[in-house]
Coordinates of C-alpha atoms in Angstrom, one line a residue:
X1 CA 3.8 26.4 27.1
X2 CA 4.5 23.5 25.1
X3 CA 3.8 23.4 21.2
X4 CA 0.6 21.2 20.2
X5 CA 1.4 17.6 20.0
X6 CA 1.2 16.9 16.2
X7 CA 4.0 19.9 15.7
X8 CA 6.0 18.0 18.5
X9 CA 5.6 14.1 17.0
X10 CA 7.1 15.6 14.1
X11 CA 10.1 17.5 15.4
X12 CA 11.6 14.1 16.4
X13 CA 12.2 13.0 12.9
X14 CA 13.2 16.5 11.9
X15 CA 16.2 16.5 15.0
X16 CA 17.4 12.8 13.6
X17 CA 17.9 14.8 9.9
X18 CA 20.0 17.6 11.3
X19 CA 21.9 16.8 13.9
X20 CA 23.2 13.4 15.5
X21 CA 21.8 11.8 18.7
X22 CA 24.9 12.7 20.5
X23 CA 25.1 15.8 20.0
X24 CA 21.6 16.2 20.5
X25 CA 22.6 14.9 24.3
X26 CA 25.6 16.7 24.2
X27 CA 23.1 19.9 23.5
X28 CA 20.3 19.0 26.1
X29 CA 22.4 18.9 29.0
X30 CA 23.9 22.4 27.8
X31 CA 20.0 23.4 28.1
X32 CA 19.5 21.8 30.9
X33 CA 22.0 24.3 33.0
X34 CA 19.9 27.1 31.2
X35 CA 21.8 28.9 29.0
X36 CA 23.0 28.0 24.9
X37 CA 26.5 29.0 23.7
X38 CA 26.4 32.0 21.5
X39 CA 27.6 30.3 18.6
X40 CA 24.5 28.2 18.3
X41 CA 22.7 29.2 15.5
X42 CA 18.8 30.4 16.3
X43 CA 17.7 27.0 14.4
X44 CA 19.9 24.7 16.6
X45 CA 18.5 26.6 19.4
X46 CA 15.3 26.1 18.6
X47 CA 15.4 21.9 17.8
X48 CA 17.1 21.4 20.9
X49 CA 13.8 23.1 22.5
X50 CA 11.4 21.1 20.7
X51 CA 13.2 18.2 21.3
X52 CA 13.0 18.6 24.9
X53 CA 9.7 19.3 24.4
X54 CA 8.9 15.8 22.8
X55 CA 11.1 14.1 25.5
X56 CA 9.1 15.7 28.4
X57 CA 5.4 15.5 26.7
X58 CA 6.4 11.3 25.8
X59 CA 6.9 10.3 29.0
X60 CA 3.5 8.6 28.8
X61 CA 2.5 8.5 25.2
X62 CA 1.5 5.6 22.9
X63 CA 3.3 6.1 20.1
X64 CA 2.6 4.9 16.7
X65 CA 5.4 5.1 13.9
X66 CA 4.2 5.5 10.0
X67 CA 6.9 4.9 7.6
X68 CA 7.4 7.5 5.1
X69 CA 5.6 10.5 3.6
X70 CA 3.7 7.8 0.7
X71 CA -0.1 6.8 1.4
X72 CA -0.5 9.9 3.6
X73 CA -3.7 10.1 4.0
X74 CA -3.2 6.6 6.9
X75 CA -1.1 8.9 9.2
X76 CA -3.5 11.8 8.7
X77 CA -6.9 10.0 9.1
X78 CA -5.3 7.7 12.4
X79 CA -4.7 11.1 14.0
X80 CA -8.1 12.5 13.4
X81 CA -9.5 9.7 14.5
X82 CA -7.3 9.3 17.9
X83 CA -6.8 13.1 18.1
X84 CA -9.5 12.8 21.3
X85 CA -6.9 10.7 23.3
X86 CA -4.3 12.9 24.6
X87 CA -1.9 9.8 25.5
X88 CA -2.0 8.5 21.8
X89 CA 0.9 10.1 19.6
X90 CA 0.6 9.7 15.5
X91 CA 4.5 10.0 14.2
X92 CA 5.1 10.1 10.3
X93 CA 8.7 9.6 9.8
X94 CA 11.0 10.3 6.5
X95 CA 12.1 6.4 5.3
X96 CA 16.0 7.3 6.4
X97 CA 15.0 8.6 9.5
X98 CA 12.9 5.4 10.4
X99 CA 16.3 3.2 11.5
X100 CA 17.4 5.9 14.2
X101 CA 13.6 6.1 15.9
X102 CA 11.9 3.0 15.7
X103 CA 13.1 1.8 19.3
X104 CA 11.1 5.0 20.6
X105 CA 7.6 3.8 19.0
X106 CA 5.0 0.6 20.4
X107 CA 3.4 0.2 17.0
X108 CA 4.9 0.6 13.3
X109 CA 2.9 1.1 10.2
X110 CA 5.1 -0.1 7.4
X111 CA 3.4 1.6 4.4
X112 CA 6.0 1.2 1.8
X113 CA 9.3 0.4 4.3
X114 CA 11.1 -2.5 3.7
X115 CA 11.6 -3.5 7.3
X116 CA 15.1 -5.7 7.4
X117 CA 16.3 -7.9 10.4
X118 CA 18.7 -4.8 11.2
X119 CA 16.4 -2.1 11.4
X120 CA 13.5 -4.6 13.7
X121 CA 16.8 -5.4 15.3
X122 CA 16.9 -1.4 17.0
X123 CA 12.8 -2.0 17.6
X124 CA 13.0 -2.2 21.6
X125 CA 10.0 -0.9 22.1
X126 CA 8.2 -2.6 19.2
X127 CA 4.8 -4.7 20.0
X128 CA 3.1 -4.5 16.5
X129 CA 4.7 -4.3 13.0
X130 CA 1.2 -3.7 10.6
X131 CA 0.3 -2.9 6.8
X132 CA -1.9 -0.3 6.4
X133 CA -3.8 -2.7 4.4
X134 CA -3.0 -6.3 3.2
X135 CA 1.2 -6.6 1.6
X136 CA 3.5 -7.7 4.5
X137 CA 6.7 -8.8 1.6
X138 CA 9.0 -5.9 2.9
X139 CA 8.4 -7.4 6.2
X140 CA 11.1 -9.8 7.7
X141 CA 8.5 -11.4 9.3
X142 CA 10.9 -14.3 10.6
X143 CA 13.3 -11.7 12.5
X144 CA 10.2 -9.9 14.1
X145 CA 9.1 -13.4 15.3
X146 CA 12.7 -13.6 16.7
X147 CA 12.2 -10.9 18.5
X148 CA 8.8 -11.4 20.1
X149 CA 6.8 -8.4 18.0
X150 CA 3.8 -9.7 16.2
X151 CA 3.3 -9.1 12.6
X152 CA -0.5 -8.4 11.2
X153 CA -2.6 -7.1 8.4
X154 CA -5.5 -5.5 8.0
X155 CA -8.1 -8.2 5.4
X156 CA -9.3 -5.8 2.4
X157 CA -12.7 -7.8 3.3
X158 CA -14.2 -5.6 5.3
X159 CA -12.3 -2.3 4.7
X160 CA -14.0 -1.7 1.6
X161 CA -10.0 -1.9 -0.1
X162 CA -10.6 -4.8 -2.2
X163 CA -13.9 -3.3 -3.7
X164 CA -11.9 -0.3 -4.4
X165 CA -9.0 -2.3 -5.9
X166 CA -11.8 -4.1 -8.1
X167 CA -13.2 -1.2 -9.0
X168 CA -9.7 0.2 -10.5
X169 CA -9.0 -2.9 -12.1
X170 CA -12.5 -2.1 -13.7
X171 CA -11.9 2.0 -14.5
X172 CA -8.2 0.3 -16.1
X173 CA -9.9 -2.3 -18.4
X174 CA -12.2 0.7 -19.9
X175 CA -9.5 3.5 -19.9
X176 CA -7.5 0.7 -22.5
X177 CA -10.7 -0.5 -24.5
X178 CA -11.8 3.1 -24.8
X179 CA -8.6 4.5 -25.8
X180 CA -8.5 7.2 -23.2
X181 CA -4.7 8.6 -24.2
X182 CA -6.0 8.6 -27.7
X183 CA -9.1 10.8 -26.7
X184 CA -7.7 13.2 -24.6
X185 CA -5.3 14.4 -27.8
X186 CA -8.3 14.1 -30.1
X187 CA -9.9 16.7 -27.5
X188 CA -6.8 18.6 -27.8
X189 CA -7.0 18.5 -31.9
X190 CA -10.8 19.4 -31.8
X191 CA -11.3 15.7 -33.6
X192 CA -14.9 14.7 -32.6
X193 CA -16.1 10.4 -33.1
X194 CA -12.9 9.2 -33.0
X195 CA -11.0 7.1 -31.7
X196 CA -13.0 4.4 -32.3
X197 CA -12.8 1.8 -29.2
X198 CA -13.9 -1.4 -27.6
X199 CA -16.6 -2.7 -25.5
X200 CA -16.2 -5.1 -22.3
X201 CA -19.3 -6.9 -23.7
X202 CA -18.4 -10.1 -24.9
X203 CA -14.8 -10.4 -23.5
X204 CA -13.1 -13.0 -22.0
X205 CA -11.1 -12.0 -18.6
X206 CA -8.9 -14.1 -16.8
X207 CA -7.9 -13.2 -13.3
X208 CA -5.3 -14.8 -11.9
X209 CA -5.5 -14.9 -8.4
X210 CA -9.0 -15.4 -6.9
X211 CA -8.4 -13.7 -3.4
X212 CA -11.0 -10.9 -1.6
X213 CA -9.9 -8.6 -4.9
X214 CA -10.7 -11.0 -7.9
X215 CA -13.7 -12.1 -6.1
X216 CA -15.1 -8.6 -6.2
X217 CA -13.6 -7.6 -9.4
X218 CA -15.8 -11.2 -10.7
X219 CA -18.5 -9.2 -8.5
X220 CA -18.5 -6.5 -10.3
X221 CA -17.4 -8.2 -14.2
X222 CA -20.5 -9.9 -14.5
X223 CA -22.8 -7.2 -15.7
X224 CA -20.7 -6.1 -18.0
X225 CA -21.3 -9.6 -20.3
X226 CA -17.9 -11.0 -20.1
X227 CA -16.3 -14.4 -19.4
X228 CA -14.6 -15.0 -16.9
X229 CA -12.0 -17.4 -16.1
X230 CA -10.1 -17.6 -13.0
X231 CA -6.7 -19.1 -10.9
X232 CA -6.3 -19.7 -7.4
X233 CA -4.0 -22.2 -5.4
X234 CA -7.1 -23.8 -3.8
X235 CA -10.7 -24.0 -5.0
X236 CA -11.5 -26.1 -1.4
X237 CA -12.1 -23.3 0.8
X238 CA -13.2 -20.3 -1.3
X239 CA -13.4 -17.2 1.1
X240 CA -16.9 -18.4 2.9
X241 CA -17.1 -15.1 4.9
X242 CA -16.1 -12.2 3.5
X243 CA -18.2 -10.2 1.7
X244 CA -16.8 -6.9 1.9
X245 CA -20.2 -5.3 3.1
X246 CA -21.4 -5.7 -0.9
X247 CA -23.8 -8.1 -2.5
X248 CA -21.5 -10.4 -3.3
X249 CA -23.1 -13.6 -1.4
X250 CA -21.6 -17.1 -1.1
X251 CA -23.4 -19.5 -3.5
X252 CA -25.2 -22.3 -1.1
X253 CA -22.4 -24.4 -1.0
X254 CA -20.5 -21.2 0.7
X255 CA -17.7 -20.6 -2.0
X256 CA -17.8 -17.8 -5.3
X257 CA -16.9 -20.4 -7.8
X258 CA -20.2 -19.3 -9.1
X259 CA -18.8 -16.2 -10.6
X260 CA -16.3 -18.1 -12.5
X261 CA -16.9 -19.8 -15.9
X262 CA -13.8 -21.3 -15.5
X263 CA -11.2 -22.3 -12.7
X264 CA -7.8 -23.5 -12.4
X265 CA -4.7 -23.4 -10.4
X266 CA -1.3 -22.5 -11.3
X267 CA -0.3 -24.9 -14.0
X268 CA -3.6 -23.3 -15.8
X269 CA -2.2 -19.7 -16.3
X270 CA -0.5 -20.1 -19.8
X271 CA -3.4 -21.7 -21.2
X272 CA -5.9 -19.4 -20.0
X273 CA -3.8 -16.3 -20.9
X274 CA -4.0 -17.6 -24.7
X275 CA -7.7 -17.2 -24.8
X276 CA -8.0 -14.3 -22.6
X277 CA -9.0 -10.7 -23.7
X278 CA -8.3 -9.2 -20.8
X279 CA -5.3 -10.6 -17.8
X280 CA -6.1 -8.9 -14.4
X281 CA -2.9 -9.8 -11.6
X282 CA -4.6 -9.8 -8.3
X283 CA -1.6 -12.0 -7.0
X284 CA -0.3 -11.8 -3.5
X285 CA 3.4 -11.3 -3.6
X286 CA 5.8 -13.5 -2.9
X287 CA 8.9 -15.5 -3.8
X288 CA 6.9 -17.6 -6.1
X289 CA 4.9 -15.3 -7.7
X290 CA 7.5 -12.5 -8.4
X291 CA 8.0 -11.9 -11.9
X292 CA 5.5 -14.2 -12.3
X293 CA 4.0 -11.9 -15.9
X294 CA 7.5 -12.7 -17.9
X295 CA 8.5 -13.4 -21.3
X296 CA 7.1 -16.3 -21.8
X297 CA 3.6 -15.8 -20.3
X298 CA 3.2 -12.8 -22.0
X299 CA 4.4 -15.0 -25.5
X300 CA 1.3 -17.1 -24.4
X301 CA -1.4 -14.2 -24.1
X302 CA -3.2 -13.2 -27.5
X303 CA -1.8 -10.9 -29.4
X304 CA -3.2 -7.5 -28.9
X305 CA -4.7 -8.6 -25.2
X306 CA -4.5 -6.4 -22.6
X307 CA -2.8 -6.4 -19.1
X308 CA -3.8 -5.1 -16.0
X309 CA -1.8 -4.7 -13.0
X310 CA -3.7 -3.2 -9.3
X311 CA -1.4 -5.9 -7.1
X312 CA 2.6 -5.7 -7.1
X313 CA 4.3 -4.0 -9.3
X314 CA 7.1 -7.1 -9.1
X315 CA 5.0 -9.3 -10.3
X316 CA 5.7 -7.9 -14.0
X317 CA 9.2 -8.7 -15.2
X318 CA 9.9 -5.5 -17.1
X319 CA 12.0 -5.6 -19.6
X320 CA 9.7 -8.6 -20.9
X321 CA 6.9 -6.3 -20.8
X322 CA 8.7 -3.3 -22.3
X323 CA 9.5 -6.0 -25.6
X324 CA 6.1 -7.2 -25.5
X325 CA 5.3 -3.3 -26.0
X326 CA 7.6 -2.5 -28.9
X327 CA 6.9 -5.7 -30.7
X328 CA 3.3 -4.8 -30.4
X329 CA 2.1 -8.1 -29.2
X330 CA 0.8 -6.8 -25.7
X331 CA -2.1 -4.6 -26.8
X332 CA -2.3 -2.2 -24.1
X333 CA -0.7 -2.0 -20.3
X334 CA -3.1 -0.4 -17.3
X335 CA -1.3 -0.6 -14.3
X336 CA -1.9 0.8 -10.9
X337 CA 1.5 -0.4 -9.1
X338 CA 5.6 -0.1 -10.7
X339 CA 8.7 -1.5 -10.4
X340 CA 9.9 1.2 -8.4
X341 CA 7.5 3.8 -6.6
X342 CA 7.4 6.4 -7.3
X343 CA 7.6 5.8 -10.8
X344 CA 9.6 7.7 -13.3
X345 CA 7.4 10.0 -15.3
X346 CA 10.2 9.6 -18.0
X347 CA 10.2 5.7 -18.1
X348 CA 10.3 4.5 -21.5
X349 CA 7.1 2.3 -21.0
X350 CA 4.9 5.4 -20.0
X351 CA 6.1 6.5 -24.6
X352 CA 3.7 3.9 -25.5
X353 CA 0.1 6.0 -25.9
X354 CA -1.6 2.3 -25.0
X355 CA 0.0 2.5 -21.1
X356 CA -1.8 3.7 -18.4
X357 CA -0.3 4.5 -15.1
X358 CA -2.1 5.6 -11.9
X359 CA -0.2 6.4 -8.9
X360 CA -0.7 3.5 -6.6
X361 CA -4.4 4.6 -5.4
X362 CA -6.6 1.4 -6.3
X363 CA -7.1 1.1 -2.6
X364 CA -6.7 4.8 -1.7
X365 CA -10.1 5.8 -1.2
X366 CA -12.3 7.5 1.4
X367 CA -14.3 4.8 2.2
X368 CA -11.4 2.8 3.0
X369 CA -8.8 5.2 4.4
X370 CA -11.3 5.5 7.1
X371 CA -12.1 2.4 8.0
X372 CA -8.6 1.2 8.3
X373 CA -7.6 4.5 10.3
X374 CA -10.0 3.6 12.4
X375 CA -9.2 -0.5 12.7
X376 CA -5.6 1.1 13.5
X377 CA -6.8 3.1 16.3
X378 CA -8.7 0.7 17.9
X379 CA -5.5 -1.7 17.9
X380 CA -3.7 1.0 19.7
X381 CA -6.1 2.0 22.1
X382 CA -6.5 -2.2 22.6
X383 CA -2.8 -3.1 23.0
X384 CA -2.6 -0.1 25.3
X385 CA -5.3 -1.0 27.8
X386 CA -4.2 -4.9 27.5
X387 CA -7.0 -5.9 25.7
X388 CA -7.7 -8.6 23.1
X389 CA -6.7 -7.0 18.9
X390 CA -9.1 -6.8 17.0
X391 CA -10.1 -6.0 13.0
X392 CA -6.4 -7.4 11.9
X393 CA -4.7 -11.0 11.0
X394 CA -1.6 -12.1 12.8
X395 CA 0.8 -13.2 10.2
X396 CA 3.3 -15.0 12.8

């Protein structure tokens, strides 16, 4: 009787850990003839088993690789949700282990894996490299193209990720103005009306970088009574159709500039940042907008403004905004992504009480943890029967 299939999927990565693929050959034709040497310990005995196991129930499996043990909830919702179709294996694999299997997988959810020419290089088997959601930038999308495996995304449009995103930008912006390290130690003090704190009403908010997220964060600003002013690298075509299932309609001429009091590109971002309350990233990534939040744009925000971060955590030079922080001239830090993830809960930014840190969950949400566990089953269940991919962008 073999063992159910989600215990198997997961022995594979577990084998790879302790012991080589060698001797793991080496061991399988030992069971093969039907008997172990005594000197094998009862834990060899038994991965050698399971592995045999996983060999013999693969044999016609799907299988779809998740990098890492990070954003769990994607490997855990795609198997509910294909959990009904026996041939469909789920795999979530340690980061270290990813190398030695992904030639044994037909899709491969990157999550938070940097995915190098080298390790697409061992993808034989490979048809689909995805995000779990929108950032591809760990993704050598040029070698993948080399070696015929299509590259896609999911768009936060429709998955309800960029409302979510918005939303945390929003929860940030009120946890600073509101003082919300300051009021849990009054709580602990027993202090009751103070600290005293600030209202959105009647600030200005620059967002820089006018994609699905800062369209609904705009979305969602507005009541509030704020300004908002706004960058993008091309006003032209301004997102006609998506709408992420909210009221946030297209004005007639079928663009959001509507929500904006004022727009401008790139060469605008200093100049906005100097009258700006508020600075919201909502950047993609990329080799031009790395580090993009360094000394001197944050010399060229107002003193005392604030700075929220729910994109890239590379997007932020740090030791610019660690000065920023001492010298007092940033007046409070909310950020959603780091430098390096997981962050270090001994970091010398997270000393300032006017930092808050959430663990990269803006878009973790049930709403749309679902949705895209369900956009990823239906691309399996698609590529598998041959048919034509749908609810994802091809990036290559």
């Amino acid at each position: 009787m073999y063992a159910p299939r989600h215990l198997a999927s997961r022995t594979l990565a577990t084998v790879t850990t302790v012991v080589s693929h060698s001797s793991i050959k080496w061991w399988l034709r030992i069971r093969q003839k039907g008997s172990f040497p005594r000197y094998f310990s009862g834990k060899v005995r038994t991965i050698v088993e399971e592995k045999t196991m996983v060999e013999e129930n693969d044999k016609d499996a799907f299988r779809l690789l998740f990098c890492g043990p990070y954003f769990a909830a994607s490997h855990v919702y795609t198997r509910e949700y294909l959990q009904k179709y026996p041939y469909m294996q789920v795999d979530d694999v340690s980061l270290e282990n990813v190398p030695d299997v992904i030639g044994n997988y037909d899709i491969c959810v990157v999550k938070s894996m940097r995915l190098n020419a080298a390790v697409i290089s061992r993808a034989n088997r490979l048809k689909l490299i995805m995000q779990y959601g929108v950032g591809l930038e760990g993704v050598d999308i040029s070698a993948a193209t080399r070696h015929g495996i299509k590259v896609a995304r999911i768009p936060s449009s429709e998955t309800g990720n960029a409302a979510s995103c918005a939303e945390m930008a929003i929860y940030l912006m009120l946890g600073l103005l509101r003082k919300q390290n300051q009021m849990q130690i009054a709580v602990k003090q027993k202090k009751v009306g103070e600290p005293i704190g600030e209202t959105l009403l009647g600030k200005t908010v620059f967002i820089m970088g006018f994609g699905n997220i800062g369209i609904q964060l705009a979305k969602r600003l507005r009541p509030f009574g704020v300004k908002i002013f706004a960058t993008k690298r091309s006003w032209a075509s301004s997102h006609p159709h998506n709408s992420c299932n909210s009221s946030a309609l297209p004005s007639e001429n079928g663009t959001y500039d509507h929500l904006v009091d004022e727009k401008g590109g790139h060469e605008d971002i200093h100049n906005f940042a100097s009258s700006a309350d508020i600075v919201v990233c909502c950047l993609t990534m990329n080799s031009e907008t790395a580090g993009i939040v360094n000394k001197t744009f944050l010399s060229s925000m107002r003193k005392g403004a604030l700075l929220v971060n729910i994109a890239r955590g590379g997007l932020l030079d740090y030791e610019a905004i660690l000065q920023h922080l001492k010298s007092g001239h940033l007046g409070g830090l909310g950020i959603d992504v780091a430098w390096t993830e997981p962050f270090d809960p001994d970091d010398p930014v997270l000393k300032f009480p006017n930092v808050l840190i959430t663990p990269h969950v803006a878009g973790v949400t049930e709403f749309s943890y679902r949705y895209m566990a369900k956009v990823v089953g239906d691309v399996a269940l698609q590529l598998r029967a041959g048919t034509p991919l749908t609810g994802i962008e091809f990036v290559n």
